Amino acid sequence: MAEKKGIIQRLEEGVVIGDGGFVFELEKRGFCKAGPWTPEATIENPEAVRELHREFLRAGSDVMQAFTFYASDDKLENRANQAAIHGGRSVNQAACELAREVANEGDALVLGGLSQTPAYLSGLGEEAVKAQYRKQLDVFVDNKVDFLLAEYFEYLEEAVWAVEVLKESSLPVACSLAIGPEGDMAGVTPGDCAVRLVKAGAEIVGVNCHFDPFKSLETVRLMMEGIKAAGLSCHYMCQPLGYHTPDAGRQGFIDLPEFPFALEPRTLTRWDCHRYARDAYNLGVRYIGACCGMQPYHVRAISEELEEERGGLTAKASEKHGKWGDGLRQHTKPWVRARAQRDYWETLKPASGRPTCPSTSTPDNWGVKAGDDDLKQKTAETADEELAALQAKQKA
Ligand code: CBH
Ligand code: ZN
């Protein structure tokens, strides 16, 4: 097989479609535990991870992100998580092998990612945090992943440490923060965050998770302003939620009362994804992907919207869809056949079917920050008394 084009060349020449949220999707399928959200499925249920990679590849993803989210040793050991028995090295190793296997079934690249650590939340400091990251990076380098990502950081400071470690390799480095237009949890603006990340060596900068596509693009726009004002340049990425979050505050969807088990009414339609893809492209974002709540069919919508920009490349999964729902022409009922047109779906205002429910919520907003006692992480299980104290606080 001819050598694959690298990530930077792909971003310079056109658009790169990312994949969607693994922990959320595998949780729904019964292979990941909500709470720890760790990726031990790479060892315990490799066929489930492989299948999800394949569905994203088929939907048009150009990148297979190895399922290494939260796979630092300290996260695998946190709060009596059983995943600790596997050890970080083997979870990361299995993730790299699965991603590579499926990437080579097409023209996709393999991405190795780091994410926020308990060590940082507990305030253990730079060396303790970096030591966690170096162990994951070793596995990515051994497995010759195509590029690296530091993702899901709520604090710029920790993201910079992650980028610094990733830059100890010679691979391209991307970094996405889980922040909104208000900035990181310590009050750093999106523009300043982007500048500091590029100065630390990140070649691709943006946001992931925590907010819907439209809030996320607003944040990326602020990052672009900061980068331009500083006379710098970089590529931009966006991997937003598959949930509408107009009511989320600084901490994003984690703070919404529906997180994580009742978010479904907020789910984006595929038509929302068409709009997201177009808006992202027009803004100048060239790495257009997805996070929690985004399933393969959402990514299919993104790749369908950008088919022309992708040189007419049609995703395999689109063969069973037909652009703009064309397959509805084959429906038995005439009023459904009448819906076989772009304009119908683009202008529809979908109902939630929940007449007694509000359309927005009030975020929890406990205001707990890294280093605070309540954010100190433990390897022991949460005890009944601890839980009772938290529930008393929830009622207060
Ligand atoms: O799962 C994935 O695809 C990852 N690339 C991103 C996950 S963002 C995780 C959000 C949940 C975190 C938490 O509640 O602690
Ligand atoms: Zn996410």
Tab-separated table of C-alpha atoms and ligand atoms in Angstrom:
chain	number	residue	atom	x	y	z
A	1	MET	CA	0.000	0.000	0.000
A	2	ALA	CA	1.250	3.509	-0.837
A	3	GLU	CA	2.475	5.606	2.092
A	4	LYS	CA	-0.427	7.489	3.710
A	5	LYS	CA	-0.382	11.286	3.718
A	6	GLY	CA	0.384	12.732	7.136
A	7	ILE	CA	-1.994	14.814	9.216
A	8	ILE	CA	-0.391	18.196	8.528
A	9	GLN	CA	-0.380	17.676	4.764
A	10	ARG	CA	-4.023	16.580	4.889
A	11	LEU	CA	-4.981	19.695	6.852
A	12	GLU	CA	-3.092	21.941	4.442
A	13	GLU	CA	-4.704	20.348	1.395
A	14	GLY	CA	-8.261	19.974	2.619
A	15	VAL	CA	-10.439	18.765	5.435
A	16	VAL	CA	-9.966	15.933	7.929
A	17	ILE	CA	-12.981	14.237	9.504
A	18	GLY	CA	-12.443	12.967	13.055
A	19	ASP	CA	-14.337	10.201	14.815
A	20	GLY	CA	-16.970	10.392	17.549
A	21	GLY	CA	-17.272	9.727	21.270
A	22	PHE	CA	-16.052	6.301	22.359
A	23	VAL	CA	-16.695	6.266	26.105
A	24	PHE	CA	-20.281	7.474	25.723
A	25	GLU	CA	-21.130	5.122	22.881
A	26	LEU	CA	-19.469	2.085	24.443
A	27	GLU	CA	-21.199	2.858	27.735
A	28	LYS	CA	-24.563	2.676	25.969
A	29	ARG	CA	-23.519	-0.595	24.340
A	30	GLY	CA	-22.494	-2.037	27.728
A	31	PHE	CA	-18.698	-2.008	27.404
A	32	CYS	CA	-17.680	1.053	29.405
A	33	LYS	CA	-18.648	2.170	32.907
A	34	ALA	CA	-20.133	5.638	33.393
A	35	GLY	CA	-18.236	7.218	36.268
A	36	PRO	CA	-14.663	6.099	35.723
A	37	TRP	CA	-15.145	6.199	31.897
A	38	THR	CA	-11.915	4.240	31.443
A	39	PRO	CA	-11.060	2.251	28.267
A	40	GLU	CA	-10.349	-1.254	29.618
A	41	ALA	CA	-12.671	-2.533	26.869
A	42	THR	CA	-9.559	-2.554	24.663
A	43	ILE	CA	-8.578	-5.684	26.619
A	44	GLU	CA	-11.889	-6.983	27.943
A	45	ASN	CA	-14.001	-6.534	24.789
A	46	PRO	CA	-11.692	-5.777	21.878
A	47	GLU	CA	-14.367	-6.792	19.349
A	48	ALA	CA	-16.629	-3.976	20.629
A	49	VAL	CA	-13.877	-1.377	20.244
A	50	ARG	CA	-12.908	-2.716	16.797
A	51	GLU	CA	-16.535	-2.599	15.664
A	52	LEU	CA	-16.965	1.027	16.735
A	53	HIS	CA	-13.749	2.019	14.921
A	54	ARG	CA	-15.091	0.253	11.821
A	55	GLU	CA	-18.418	2.080	12.024
A	56	PHE	CA	-16.650	5.447	12.181
A	57	LEU	CA	-14.330	4.495	9.306
A	58	ARG	CA	-17.367	3.474	7.261
A	59	ALA	CA	-19.065	6.778	8.149
A	60	GLY	CA	-16.140	8.748	6.702
A	61	SER	CA	-13.685	9.284	9.593
A	62	ASP	CA	-10.140	9.941	8.395
A	63	VAL	CA	-8.685	9.322	11.849
A	64	MET	CA	-8.932	6.318	14.145
A	65	GLN	CA	-8.300	7.688	17.605
A	66	ALA	CA	-6.836	4.908	19.755
A	67	PHE	CA	-9.146	4.305	22.712
A	68	THR	CA	-6.738	5.613	25.361
A	69	PHE	CA	-8.975	8.190	26.990
A	70	TYR	CA	-8.324	8.361	30.771
A	71	ALA	CA	-5.754	5.551	30.381
A	72	SER	CA	-3.109	7.050	32.657
A	73	ASP	CA	-2.191	4.678	35.497
A	74	ASP	CA	-3.489	7.048	38.175
A	75	LYS	CA	-6.895	7.302	36.474
A	76	LEU	CA	-7.162	3.535	36.032
A	77	GLU	CA	-6.471	3.154	39.781
A	78	ASN	CA	-8.818	5.927	40.926
A	79	ARG	CA	-11.752	5.234	43.293
A	80	ALA	CA	-11.329	1.462	43.409
A	81	ASN	CA	-11.666	1.073	39.636
A	82	GLN	CA	-11.294	-2.596	38.652
A	83	ALA	CA	-9.585	-1.493	35.403
A	84	ALA	CA	-6.381	-1.095	37.434
A	85	ILE	CA	-5.748	-4.844	37.212
A	86	HIS	CA	-4.801	-4.484	33.536
A	87	GLY	CA	-2.288	-1.672	34.020
A	88	GLY	CA	-1.971	1.379	31.784
A	89	ARG	CA	0.663	-0.046	29.475
A	90	SER	CA	-1.447	-2.983	28.297
A	91	VAL	CA	-4.645	-0.909	27.916
A	92	ASN	CA	-2.791	1.636	25.768
A	93	GLN	CA	-1.003	-1.102	23.799
A	94	ALA	CA	-4.249	-2.899	22.960
A	95	ALA	CA	-5.844	0.439	21.981
A	96	CYS	CA	-3.031	1.223	19.531
A	97	GLU	CA	-3.245	-2.223	17.936
A	98	LEU	CA	-7.020	-2.002	17.436
A	99	ALA	CA	-6.858	1.501	15.956
A	100	ARG	CA	-4.050	0.501	13.578
A	101	GLU	CA	-5.830	-2.646	12.455
A	102	VAL	CA	-8.957	-0.732	11.442
A	103	ALA	CA	-7.101	2.328	10.075
A	104	ASN	CA	-5.359	-0.005	7.645
A	105	GLU	CA	-8.703	-1.261	6.363
A	106	GLY	CA	-8.924	2.215	4.783
A	107	ASP	CA	-6.811	5.338	4.368
A	108	ALA	CA	-7.198	6.513	7.975
A	109	LEU	CA	-4.468	7.721	10.329
A	110	VAL	CA	-3.919	6.537	13.913
A	111	LEU	CA	-4.026	9.086	16.708
A	112	GLY	CA	-2.696	8.524	20.241
A	113	GLY	CA	-4.221	10.720	22.934
A	114	LEU	CA	-3.629	11.842	26.519
A	115	SER	CA	-6.261	13.422	28.750
A	116	GLN	CA	-6.541	15.118	32.154
A	117	THR	CA	-5.252	13.229	35.205
A	118	PRO	CA	-6.299	12.746	38.840
A	119	ALA	CA	-2.743	13.839	39.733
A	120	TYR	CA	-3.516	17.304	38.380
A	121	LEU	CA	-6.947	17.602	40.041
A	122	SER	CA	-5.356	16.615	43.349
A	123	GLY	CA	-2.744	19.355	42.946
A	124	LEU	CA	0.280	16.996	42.839
A	125	GLY	CA	2.232	19.274	40.487
A	126	GLU	CA	4.087	19.228	37.191
A	127	GLU	CA	6.502	16.334	37.643
A	128	ALA	CA	3.869	13.928	39.001
A	129	VAL	CA	1.521	14.760	36.110
A	130	LYS	CA	4.222	14.544	33.442
A	131	ALA	CA	5.373	11.171	34.766
A	132	GLN	CA	1.873	9.812	34.075
A	133	TYR	CA	1.957	11.138	30.517
A	134	ARG	CA	5.426	9.810	29.681
A	135	LYS	CA	4.240	6.249	30.287
A	136	GLN	CA	1.433	6.652	27.743
A	137	LEU	CA	3.679	8.425	25.238
A	138	ASP	CA	6.159	5.508	25.328
A	139	VAL	CA	3.423	3.174	24.113
A	140	PHE	CA	2.342	5.579	21.330
A	141	VAL	CA	5.915	5.891	20.079
A	142	ASP	CA	6.519	2.115	20.239
A	143	ASN	CA	3.386	1.602	18.151
A	144	LYS	CA	4.291	4.284	15.597
A	145	VAL	CA	0.999	6.155	15.819
A	146	ASP	CA	0.716	8.855	13.119
A	147	PHE	CA	0.195	11.854	15.408
A	148	LEU	CA	-0.590	12.786	18.996
A	149	LEU	CA	-3.347	14.596	20.850
A	150	ALA	CA	-3.692	16.122	24.293
A	151	GLU	CA	-7.480	16.293	24.737
A	152	TYR	CA	-10.118	17.055	27.312
A	153	PHE	CA	-8.254	19.577	29.439
A	154	GLU	CA	-10.220	21.960	31.652
A	155	TYR	CA	-7.067	23.721	32.792
A	156	LEU	CA	-4.644	25.263	30.295
A	157	GLU	CA	-1.757	24.631	32.684
A	158	GLU	CA	-2.219	20.858	32.580
A	159	ALA	CA	-2.696	20.921	28.783
A	160	VAL	CA	0.619	22.749	28.361
A	161	TRP	CA	2.341	20.062	30.463
A	162	ALA	CA	0.769	17.374	28.267
A	163	VAL	CA	1.879	19.117	25.066
A	164	GLU	CA	5.406	19.514	26.463
A	165	VAL	CA	5.596	15.777	27.099
A	166	LEU	CA	4.173	14.901	23.652
A	167	LYS	CA	6.774	17.206	22.075
A	168	GLU	CA	9.491	14.966	23.519
A	169	SER	CA	8.617	12.787	20.484
A	170	SER	CA	9.034	13.931	16.883
A	171	LEU	CA	5.362	13.439	15.940
A	172	PRO	CA	2.858	16.213	15.115
A	173	VAL	CA	0.927	17.320	18.221
A	174	ALA	CA	-2.674	18.488	18.512
A	175	CYS	CA	-4.357	19.854	21.618
A	176	SER	CA	-8.048	20.322	22.348
A	177	LEU	CA	-9.368	21.910	25.533
A	178	ALA	CA	-12.740	21.116	27.108
A	179	ILE	CA	-13.577	24.796	27.427
A	180	GLY	CA	-16.249	27.183	26.204
A	181	PRO	CA	-16.209	30.878	25.303
A	182	GLU	CA	-15.696	31.786	28.998
A	183	GLY	CA	-12.273	30.121	28.978
A	184	ASP	CA	-10.593	27.497	31.167
A	185	MET	CA	-11.458	26.709	34.797
A	186	ALA	CA	-8.724	29.046	36.042
A	187	GLY	CA	-10.072	31.972	34.017
A	188	VAL	CA	-7.669	31.953	31.040
A	189	THR	CA	-9.442	33.195	27.889
A	190	PRO	CA	-9.696	30.964	24.783
A	191	GLY	CA	-7.390	33.337	22.884
A	192	ASP	CA	-4.676	33.190	25.551
A	193	CYS	CA	-5.087	29.406	25.851
A	194	ALA	CA	-4.491	28.959	22.113
A	195	VAL	CA	-1.438	31.195	22.117
A	196	ARG	CA	0.147	29.329	25.037
A	197	LEU	CA	-0.511	25.957	23.392
A	198	VAL	CA	1.041	26.999	20.090
A	199	LYS	CA	4.043	28.418	21.943
A	200	ALA	CA	4.354	25.055	23.721
A	201	GLY	CA	4.597	23.412	20.303
A	202	ALA	CA	1.050	22.316	19.378
A	203	GLU	CA	0.511	22.397	15.610
A	204	ILE	CA	-3.261	21.874	15.801
A	205	VAL	CA	-5.356	23.621	18.455
A	206	GLY	CA	-9.030	23.653	19.372
A	207	VAL	CA	-11.719	22.296	21.654
A	208	ASN	CA	-13.431	19.001	22.431
A	209	CYS	CA	-16.362	17.774	24.507
A	210	HIS	CA	-18.268	19.895	27.124
A	211	PHE	CA	-20.252	22.071	24.664
A	212	ASP	CA	-22.419	21.700	21.589
A	213	PRO	CA	-20.978	22.389	18.130
A	214	PHE	CA	-22.176	25.970	17.987
A	215	LYS	CA	-20.753	27.057	21.373
A	216	SER	CA	-17.603	25.105	20.529
A	217	LEU	CA	-17.147	26.942	17.240
A	218	GLU	CA	-17.626	30.225	19.058
A	219	THR	CA	-14.741	29.196	21.336
A	220	VAL	CA	-12.551	28.233	18.376
A	221	ARG	CA	-13.312	31.610	16.798
A	222	LEU	CA	-11.996	33.308	19.951
A	223	MET	CA	-8.899	31.100	19.793
A	224	MET	CA	-8.330	32.182	16.182
A	225	GLU	CA	-8.562	35.841	17.206
A	226	GLY	CA	-5.919	35.314	19.889
A	227	ILE	CA	-3.593	33.472	17.502
A	228	LYS	CA	-3.904	36.167	14.841
A	229	ALA	CA	-3.388	38.991	17.338
A	230	ALA	CA	-0.193	37.283	18.525
A	231	GLY	CA	1.087	36.968	14.946
A	232	LEU	CA	1.086	33.160	15.195
A	233	SER	CA	-0.521	30.463	13.051
A	234	CYS	CA	-1.761	26.892	13.480
A	235	HIS	CA	-4.421	24.460	12.292
A	236	TYR	CA	-7.745	24.318	14.116
A	237	MET	CA	-9.768	21.365	15.370
A	238	CYS	CA	-13.239	20.986	16.790
A	239	GLN	CA	-14.656	17.805	18.395
A	240	PRO	CA	-17.883	18.928	20.105
A	241	LEU	CA	-20.673	17.108	21.941
A	242	GLY	CA	-23.600	15.535	20.168
A	243	TYR	CA	-25.890	17.365	22.624
A	244	HIS	CA	-27.351	20.860	22.575
A	245	THR	CA	-25.979	22.859	25.527
A	246	PRO	CA	-27.111	26.485	25.200
A	247	ASP	CA	-27.639	26.581	28.990
A	248	ALA	CA	-24.236	25.189	30.048
A	249	GLY	CA	-21.881	27.371	32.105
A	250	ARG	CA	-18.082	27.378	32.333
A	251	GLN	CA	-17.860	23.666	33.223
A	252	GLY	CA	-19.985	22.588	30.262
A	253	PHE	CA	-22.330	19.586	30.203
A	254	ILE	CA	-20.753	17.964	33.312
A	255	ASP	CA	-22.624	20.602	35.303
A	256	LEU	CA	-26.018	20.040	33.676
A	257	PRO	CA	-28.382	18.060	35.932
A	258	GLU	CA	-28.991	15.555	33.096
A	259	PHE	CA	-25.312	14.515	32.934
A	260	PRO	CA	-24.703	11.704	32.138
A	261	PHE	CA	-27.838	9.518	32.185
A	262	ALA	CA	-30.621	11.747	30.831
A	263	LEU	CA	-29.016	13.743	28.046
A	264	GLU	CA	-30.898	12.055	25.208
A	265	PRO	CA	-33.515	14.779	24.656
A	266	ARG	CA	-30.630	17.108	23.813
A	267	THR	CA	-29.224	14.867	21.057
A	268	LEU	CA	-28.287	16.560	17.794
A	269	THR	CA	-30.055	15.411	14.671
A	270	ARG	CA	-27.997	14.535	11.610
A	271	TRP	CA	-29.222	17.821	10.129
A	272	ASP	CA	-27.690	19.732	13.035
A	273	CYS	CA	-24.440	17.998	12.037
A	274	HIS	CA	-24.750	19.209	8.460
A	275	ARG	CA	-24.993	22.754	9.829
A	276	TYR	CA	-22.085	22.154	12.219
A	277	ALA	CA	-19.855	20.848	9.425
A	278	ARG	CA	-20.641	23.782	7.144
A	279	ASP	CA	-20.165	26.386	9.912
A	280	ALA	CA	-16.868	24.785	10.979
A	281	TYR	CA	-15.580	24.703	7.431
A	282	ASN	CA	-16.579	28.317	6.780
A	283	LEU	CA	-14.823	29.402	9.972
A	284	GLY	CA	-11.596	27.803	8.772
A	285	VAL	CA	-11.604	24.715	10.983
A	286	ARG	CA	-10.047	21.843	9.016
A	287	TYR	CA	-10.099	19.076	11.623
A	288	ILE	CA	-13.813	18.513	12.047
A	289	GLY	CA	-14.682	15.739	14.450
A	290	ALA	CA	-16.892	14.850	17.347
A	291	CYS	CA	-17.042	13.797	21.003
A	292	CYS	CA	-19.532	12.399	23.537
A	293	GLY	CA	-23.006	11.770	22.154
A	294	MET	CA	-21.842	11.770	18.534
A	295	GLN	CA	-22.445	8.417	16.909
A	296	PRO	CA	-21.305	7.101	13.524
A	297	TYR	CA	-24.391	8.508	11.785
A	298	HIS	CA	-23.499	12.008	13.026
A	299	VAL	CA	-20.052	11.644	11.469
A	300	ARG	CA	-21.668	10.352	8.282
A	301	ALA	CA	-23.681	13.596	8.134
A	302	ILE	CA	-20.486	15.645	8.566
A	303	SER	CA	-18.752	13.776	5.755
A	304	GLU	CA	-21.825	14.054	3.503
A	305	GLU	CA	-21.997	17.818	4.028
A	306	LEU	CA	-18.321	18.130	3.087
A	307	GLU	CA	-18.345	15.642	0.238
A	308	GLU	CA	-17.320	18.234	-2.357
A	309	GLU	CA	-14.554	19.651	-0.170
A	310	ARG	CA	-13.344	16.061	0.186
A	311	GLY	CA	-12.964	15.740	-3.564
A	312	GLY	CA	-16.206	13.844	-4.055
A	313	LEU	CA	-15.273	11.152	-1.554
A	314	THR	CA	-18.405	9.259	-0.499
A	315	ALA	CA	-18.394	7.336	2.772
A	316	LYS	CA	-19.363	3.665	2.521
A	317	ALA	CA	-22.170	4.230	5.033
A	318	SER	CA	-23.661	6.926	2.788
A	319	GLU	CA	-24.481	4.363	0.129
A	320	LYS	CA	-27.347	3.260	2.375
A	321	HIS	CA	-28.426	6.832	3.094
A	322	GLY	CA	-28.565	8.808	-0.101
A	323	LYS	CA	-27.678	12.450	0.117
A	324	TRP	CA	-30.273	14.416	2.060
A	325	GLY	CA	-32.327	11.348	2.813
A	326	ASP	CA	-33.008	10.504	-0.802
A	327	GLY	CA	-33.969	6.959	0.150
A	328	LEU	CA	-37.323	8.307	1.362
A	329	ARG	CA	-38.410	8.331	-2.282
A	330	GLN	CA	-38.712	4.585	-1.798
A	331	HIS	CA	-41.028	4.844	1.229
A	332	THR	CA	-44.476	3.256	1.081
A	333	LYS	CA	-46.337	6.295	2.454
A	334	PRO	CA	-46.778	9.300	0.153
A	335	TRP	CA	-46.449	11.972	2.867
A	336	VAL	CA	-43.107	10.449	3.861
A	337	ARG	CA	-41.991	10.340	0.211
A	338	ALA	CA	-42.752	14.065	0.145
A	339	ARG	CA	-40.018	14.511	2.778
A	340	ALA	CA	-37.286	13.394	0.375
A	341	GLN	CA	-35.796	16.866	0.070
A	342	ARG	CA	-33.082	18.874	1.747
A	343	ASP	CA	-35.187	21.907	2.506
A	344	TYR	CA	-37.744	19.905	4.508
A	345	TRP	CA	-35.121	18.639	6.970
A	346	GLU	CA	-33.083	21.818	7.095
A	347	THR	CA	-36.032	23.901	8.211
A	348	LEU	CA	-37.855	21.406	10.442
A	349	LYS	CA	-38.043	22.275	14.151
A	350	PRO	CA	-38.027	18.824	15.795
A	351	ALA	CA	-40.296	18.338	18.820
A	352	SER	CA	-38.942	16.648	21.957
A	353	GLY	CA	-42.279	14.966	22.709
A	354	ARG	CA	-41.985	15.902	26.414
A	355	PRO	CA	-44.699	18.490	27.033
A	356	THR	CA	-44.047	18.833	30.790
A	357	CYS	CA	-40.255	19.228	30.484
A	358	PRO	CA	-38.296	22.470	30.311
A	359	SER	CA	-36.175	23.157	27.233
A	360	THR	CA	-33.178	24.285	29.315
A	361	SER	CA	-31.798	23.527	32.807
A	362	THR	CA	-29.849	25.302	35.516
A	363	PRO	CA	-26.243	24.058	35.861
A	364	ASP	CA	-25.108	22.789	39.301
A	365	ASN	CA	-22.216	25.232	39.627
A	366	TRP	CA	-20.552	23.962	42.844
A	367	GLY	CA	-17.472	25.987	41.982
A	368	VAL	CA	-14.962	23.261	42.958
A	369	LYS	CA	-11.448	23.836	41.527
A	370	ALA	CA	-8.272	21.753	41.026
A	371	GLY	CA	-6.401	21.476	44.342
A	372	ASP	CA	-9.620	21.963	46.443
A	373	ASP	CA	-10.294	19.219	49.013
A	374	ASP	CA	-13.430	17.995	47.220
A	375	LEU	CA	-11.405	17.469	44.029
A	376	LYS	CA	-8.596	15.491	45.700
A	377	GLN	CA	-8.696	12.068	44.069
A	378	LYS	CA	-8.426	8.795	45.991
A	379	THR	CA	-7.675	5.200	45.145
A	380	ALA	CA	-10.228	4.087	47.770
A	381	GLU	CA	-13.911	3.567	47.000
A	382	THR	CA	-16.341	6.420	47.777
A	383	ALA	CA	-17.692	5.477	51.229
A	384	ASP	CA	-21.394	5.684	52.165
A	385	GLU	CA	-20.704	8.577	54.598
A	386	GLU	CA	-18.849	10.512	51.888
A	387	LEU	CA	-21.733	10.018	49.486
A	388	ALA	CA	-24.262	11.129	52.144
A	389	ALA	CA	-22.248	14.318	52.733
A	390	LEU	CA	-22.219	15.069	48.985
A	391	GLN	CA	-25.957	14.446	48.733
A	392	ALA	CA	-26.598	16.809	51.635
A	393	LYS	CA	-24.624	19.437	49.731
A	394	GLN	CA	-26.646	18.676	46.576
A	395	LYS	CA	-29.906	19.399	48.462
A	396	ALA	CA	-28.591	22.568	50.148
B	1	CBH	O1	-14.424	8.886	24.465
B	1	CBH	C1	-13.814	9.507	23.632
B	1	CBH	O2	-14.037	9.401	22.435
B	1	CBH	C2	-12.682	10.439	24.041
B	1	CBH	N1	-11.893	10.737	22.905
B	1	CBH	C3	-13.195	11.730	24.631
B	1	CBH	C4	-14.009	11.629	25.850
B	1	CBH	S1	-14.524	13.161	26.602
B	1	CBH	C5	-15.096	12.463	28.154
B	1	CBH	C6	-16.120	13.057	28.941
B	1	CBH	C7	-16.489	12.407	30.274
B	1	CBH	C8	-15.487	12.685	31.324
B	1	CBH	C9	-15.940	12.591	32.741
B	1	CBH	O3	-17.126	12.684	33.068
B	1	CBH	O4	-15.063	12.421	33.611
B	2	ZN	ZN	-16.527	14.041	25.298
